[in-house]
């Protein structure tokens, strides 16, 4: 007769597999893009602490480090290093869900680009548009259809208050955010009778590596005090859970958004020029 220990040893792998399958069947599932750091990482943390298993993605190897940190919450976390500017990256990310129903999609991936439009490399301009708009829409189209078919799901799209104003020296980025802000409201109303909510998170300048990657550290925007990404993510996540249509984070950003609605576009463009002009943040 085999010992009790040997019986347990033989059964353990099967029990663990069954437990994993049961947990995945019970726990909700969230996909978060741009999750290696900043707002995206904090959104992923919000999901995990609320009991969501995660599939996180970013275009840099740091996504694996983020996954290690998020696994401390006890949730299952898969990480994928993909570039959403590439259709193959979107395909790979969608495929990595392995048909598991997505309960929450945080479409947070984004790319900035400073300096004058005519001085920028057009390949960099294309990457901004392909990441912020084309790749994001592709992923939303795929997962959004699945949510609509199941008649349940929550979508959080990271727009920006930058979408409220012409972005002198940041023209393409602001234009992509204006697109996302507008698109979010339109999609929300298309899905309002389908059990799927769409929330637009519209932060202001946030303490992330955005300004370094966008080559804007020497601007007034790059030098000014910025918001805490954890707080921005928390406000966005809570708004999504409530089913709100939008959330502008922080009282100063709410004030800026309100003022921009009644300020002529020409004046907004000039104000943005002063804030985003290269070298404008360096004291002389």
Coordinates of C-alpha atoms in Angstrom, one line a residue:
X1 CA 0.0 0.0 0.0
X2 CA 1.6 3.3 -1.0
X3 CA 2.3 5.8 1.7
X4 CA 0.0 8.8 2.2
X5 CA 2.9 11.1 1.2
X6 CA 3.4 9.4 -2.2
X7 CA -0.3 9.5 -3.0
X8 CA -0.4 13.3 -2.2
X9 CA 2.7 13.8 -4.3
X10 CA 1.2 12.1 -7.3
X11 CA -2.1 14.1 -7.0
X12 CA -0.5 17.5 -6.4
X13 CA 0.2 18.5 -10.0
X14 CA -3.3 17.6 -11.1
X15 CA -4.9 19.5 -8.1
X16 CA -2.8 22.5 -8.8
X17 CA -3.9 22.5 -12.5
X18 CA -7.5 22.1 -11.5
X19 CA -7.2 25.0 -9.0
X20 CA -5.7 27.2 -11.6
X21 CA -8.4 26.4 -14.1
X22 CA -11.1 27.1 -11.4
X23 CA -9.5 30.4 -10.4
X24 CA -9.3 31.5 -14.1
X25 CA -12.9 30.6 -14.6
X26 CA -14.0 32.6 -11.5
X27 CA -11.7 35.6 -11.4
X28 CA -12.2 38.5 -13.8
X29 CA -9.6 39.2 -16.5
X30 CA -8.1 42.6 -17.5
X31 CA -5.8 43.6 -20.4
X32 CA -3.7 46.7 -19.8
X33 CA -1.5 48.3 -22.5
X34 CA 1.5 50.6 -21.8
X35 CA 1.8 48.9 -18.5
X36 CA 5.6 48.9 -17.9
X37 CA 5.5 52.1 -15.9
X38 CA 3.6 55.2 -15.1
X39 CA -0.2 55.4 -15.4
X40 CA -0.4 52.0 -17.2
X41 CA 1.5 50.2 -14.4
X42 CA -0.7 51.8 -11.8
X43 CA -3.9 50.9 -13.7
X44 CA -2.7 47.3 -13.8
X45 CA -2.0 47.5 -10.0
X46 CA -5.5 48.8 -9.5
X47 CA -6.9 45.8 -11.4
X48 CA -4.8 43.3 -9.6
X49 CA -5.7 44.6 -6.1
X50 CA -9.4 44.3 -7.1
X51 CA -9.0 40.7 -8.0
X52 CA -8.4 40.7 -11.7
X53 CA -5.9 38.4 -13.5
X54 CA -3.8 40.4 -15.9
X55 CA -2.4 40.4 -19.4
X56 CA -0.1 43.4 -19.5
X57 CA 1.8 44.8 -22.6
X58 CA 4.4 47.4 -23.5
X59 CA 7.0 48.0 -26.1
X60 CA 10.0 47.6 -23.8
X61 CA 11.5 44.7 -21.8
X62 CA 10.6 46.5 -18.5
X63 CA 7.2 45.0 -18.9
X64 CA 8.6 41.7 -17.4
X65 CA 9.9 43.6 -14.3
X66 CA 6.4 45.1 -14.0
X67 CA 4.9 41.7 -14.1
X68 CA 7.1 40.4 -11.3
X69 CA 6.0 43.3 -9.1
X70 CA 2.3 42.8 -9.9
X71 CA 2.4 39.1 -9.1
X72 CA 3.0 40.0 -5.5
X73 CA -0.7 40.8 -5.4
X74 CA -1.4 37.1 -5.8
X75 CA -3.1 37.4 -9.2
X76 CA -2.0 35.6 -12.3
X77 CA 0.0 38.0 -14.5
X78 CA 1.1 37.4 -18.1
X79 CA 3.4 40.0 -19.8
X80 CA 4.0 40.6 -23.5
X81 CA 6.6 42.9 -25.0
X82 CA 4.9 44.1 -28.2
X83 CA 4.7 47.3 -30.2
X84 CA 1.1 48.3 -30.9
X85 CA 2.4 50.5 -33.8
X86 CA 2.9 47.2 -35.6
X87 CA -0.3 45.3 -36.6
X88 CA 1.6 42.1 -35.8
X89 CA 1.9 43.4 -32.2
X90 CA -1.8 43.9 -31.9
X91 CA -2.4 40.5 -33.3
X92 CA 0.0 38.9 -30.8
X93 CA -1.6 40.7 -27.9
X94 CA -5.1 39.7 -28.9
X95 CA -3.9 36.1 -29.4
X96 CA -2.3 36.1 -26.0
X97 CA -5.8 36.3 -24.4
X98 CA -6.2 32.7 -25.6
X99 CA -9.9 33.2 -26.0
X100 CA -10.4 34.1 -22.3
X101 CA -13.2 36.7 -22.0
X102 CA -11.8 40.1 -21.2
X103 CA -13.7 41.9 -18.5
X104 CA -11.7 45.1 -18.5
X105 CA -9.5 46.7 -21.2
X106 CA -7.3 49.6 -20.2
X107 CA -6.2 51.1 -23.6
X108 CA -3.3 53.2 -22.2
X109 CA -0.4 52.7 -24.6
X110 CA 0.7 56.0 -26.0
X111 CA 3.7 57.8 -27.5
X112 CA 4.7 61.4 -27.3
X113 CA 6.7 63.6 -29.6
X114 CA 7.9 67.1 -28.9
X115 CA 9.6 69.8 -31.1
X116 CA 8.3 71.6 -34.2
X117 CA 6.3 69.4 -36.7
X118 CA 8.6 70.2 -39.6
X119 CA 11.7 69.4 -37.6
X120 CA 10.5 65.9 -36.6
X121 CA 11.4 62.7 -38.5
X122 CA 8.3 61.6 -40.3
X123 CA 8.9 58.0 -39.2
X124 CA 8.6 59.2 -35.6
X125 CA 5.4 61.0 -36.5
X126 CA 4.0 57.8 -38.0
X127 CA 4.8 55.8 -34.9
X128 CA 2.9 58.3 -32.7
X129 CA -0.2 58.0 -34.9
X130 CA 0.2 54.2 -35.3
X131 CA 0.5 53.7 -31.5
X132 CA -1.9 56.3 -30.2
X133 CA -4.6 55.9 -32.8
X134 CA -4.3 53.0 -35.3
X135 CA -3.0 50.3 -32.9
X136 CA -5.3 51.4 -30.1
X137 CA -8.3 51.3 -32.4
X138 CA -7.3 47.8 -33.7
X139 CA -7.2 46.4 -30.2
X140 CA -10.4 48.2 -29.2
X141 CA -12.1 46.8 -32.3
X142 CA -11.1 43.2 -31.5
X143 CA -11.8 43.2 -27.8
X144 CA -14.8 45.5 -28.1
X145 CA -16.6 43.2 -30.4
X146 CA -16.1 40.3 -28.0
X147 CA -17.5 42.4 -25.2
X148 CA -20.5 43.4 -27.3
X149 CA -21.2 39.8 -28.1
X150 CA -21.1 38.9 -24.4
X151 CA -23.0 42.0 -23.5
X152 CA -20.6 42.9 -20.7
X153 CA -17.3 44.6 -20.3
X154 CA -15.6 47.8 -19.2
X155 CA -13.2 49.9 -21.4
X156 CA -10.9 52.6 -20.1
X157 CA -9.2 54.8 -22.8
X158 CA -6.4 57.1 -21.7
X159 CA -7.0 60.3 -23.5
X160 CA -5.6 63.6 -22.2
X161 CA -6.6 67.2 -21.5
X162 CA -4.0 67.8 -24.2
X163 CA -6.8 66.9 -26.6
X164 CA -8.6 70.1 -25.6
X165 CA -6.0 72.4 -27.1
X166 CA -3.9 72.9 -30.3
X167 CA -0.5 71.5 -29.3
X168 CA 2.1 73.9 -30.6
X169 CA 5.5 72.1 -30.6
X170 CA 3.5 68.9 -29.7
X171 CA 1.1 69.1 -32.6
X172 CA 0.7 65.4 -33.6
X173 CA 0.5 64.1 -30.0
X174 CA -2.3 66.6 -29.0
X175 CA -4.1 65.8 -32.2
X176 CA -4.1 62.0 -31.4
X177 CA -5.4 62.7 -28.0
X178 CA -8.2 64.9 -29.4
X179 CA -9.1 62.0 -31.6
X180 CA -9.2 59.6 -28.6
X181 CA -11.2 62.0 -26.4
X182 CA -13.8 62.3 -29.2
X183 CA -13.8 58.7 -30.1
X184 CA -14.3 57.5 -26.5
X185 CA -17.6 59.5 -26.2
X186 CA -18.8 58.2 -29.6
X187 CA -18.0 54.6 -28.8
X188 CA -19.6 54.9 -25.4
X189 CA -22.9 55.9 -27.0
X190 CA -22.7 53.2 -29.6
X191 CA -22.4 50.6 -26.9
X192 CA -24.7 52.1 -24.3
X193 CA -27.4 49.4 -24.8
X194 CA -24.9 46.5 -25.0
X195 CA -23.8 46.2 -21.4
X196 CA -20.4 47.6 -22.2
X197 CA -19.2 50.9 -20.6
X198 CA -16.5 53.2 -22.1
X199 CA -14.7 55.7 -19.9
X200 CA -12.1 58.3 -21.1
X201 CA -9.3 59.1 -18.6
X202 CA -8.0 62.6 -19.3
X203 CA -5.0 63.4 -17.1
X204 CA -2.7 66.4 -17.4
X205 CA 1.1 66.3 -17.1
X206 CA 2.0 63.2 -15.0
X207 CA 5.2 62.1 -13.4
X208 CA 6.3 59.5 -15.8
X209 CA 9.1 59.0 -18.4
X210 CA 6.8 60.6 -21.0
X211 CA 8.7 63.9 -21.3
X212 CA 12.1 62.2 -21.5
X213 CA 10.9 59.9 -24.3
X214 CA 9.2 62.8 -26.1
X215 CA 12.4 64.9 -25.9
X216 CA 10.6 67.6 -23.9
X217 CA 12.6 67.7 -20.7
X218 CA 13.9 71.2 -21.4
X219 CA 10.4 72.7 -21.9
X220 CA 8.3 74.4 -19.3
X221 CA 5.9 71.4 -19.4
X222 CA 8.8 69.1 -18.8
X223 CA 10.0 71.1 -15.8
X224 CA 6.7 71.8 -14.1
X225 CA 5.4 69.9 -11.1
X226 CA 3.4 66.9 -12.3
X227 CA 0.7 64.6 -11.0
X228 CA 1.2 61.3 -9.2
X229 CA 0.5 58.4 -11.7
X230 CA -0.9 56.3 -8.9
X231 CA -3.5 58.9 -8.1
X232 CA -4.3 59.5 -11.8
X233 CA -4.8 55.7 -12.2
X234 CA -6.9 55.4 -9.1
X235 CA -9.3 58.2 -10.2
X236 CA -9.5 56.6 -13.7
X237 CA -10.1 53.1 -12.4
X238 CA -12.8 54.2 -10.0
X239 CA -14.6 56.2 -12.7
X240 CA -14.5 53.1 -15.0
X241 CA -16.0 51.0 -12.3
X242 CA -18.8 53.5 -11.8
X243 CA -19.4 53.5 -15.6
X244 CA -18.6 57.3 -15.9
X245 CA -18.1 58.6 -19.4
X246 CA -15.0 60.6 -18.6
X247 CA -12.8 61.8 -15.8
X248 CA -10.4 64.7 -15.7
X249 CA -7.9 64.1 -12.9
X250 CA -6.9 66.7 -10.4
X251 CA -8.6 70.1 -9.7
X252 CA -6.0 72.1 -11.6
X253 CA -6.6 70.0 -14.7
X254 CA -10.3 70.3 -14.3
X255 CA -9.8 74.1 -14.2
X256 CA -7.6 74.0 -17.3
X257 CA -10.2 71.9 -19.2
X258 CA -13.0 74.3 -18.3
X259 CA -11.0 77.3 -19.4
X260 CA -10.0 75.7 -22.6
X261 CA -13.7 75.3 -23.5
X262 CA -14.2 79.1 -23.6
X263 CA -10.8 80.2 -24.9
X264 CA -10.2 80.9 -28.6
X265 CA -8.1 78.3 -30.3
X266 CA -5.5 80.9 -31.4
X267 CA -4.9 81.9 -27.8
X268 CA -4.7 78.2 -26.7
X269 CA -2.1 77.5 -29.4
X270 CA 0.0 80.5 -28.2
X271 CA -0.3 79.4 -24.5
X272 CA 0.9 75.9 -25.5
X273 CA 3.8 77.3 -27.5
X274 CA 5.1 79.0 -24.4
X275 CA 4.8 75.8 -22.4
X276 CA 6.2 73.3 -25.0
X277 CA 8.8 75.4 -26.8
X278 CA 12.2 73.7 -26.9
X279 CA 14.5 75.2 -24.3
X280 CA 11.7 77.2 -22.7
X281 CA 12.1 75.5 -19.3
X282 CA 15.8 76.3 -19.0
X283 CA 16.7 79.2 -16.8
X284 CA 19.0 81.8 -18.4

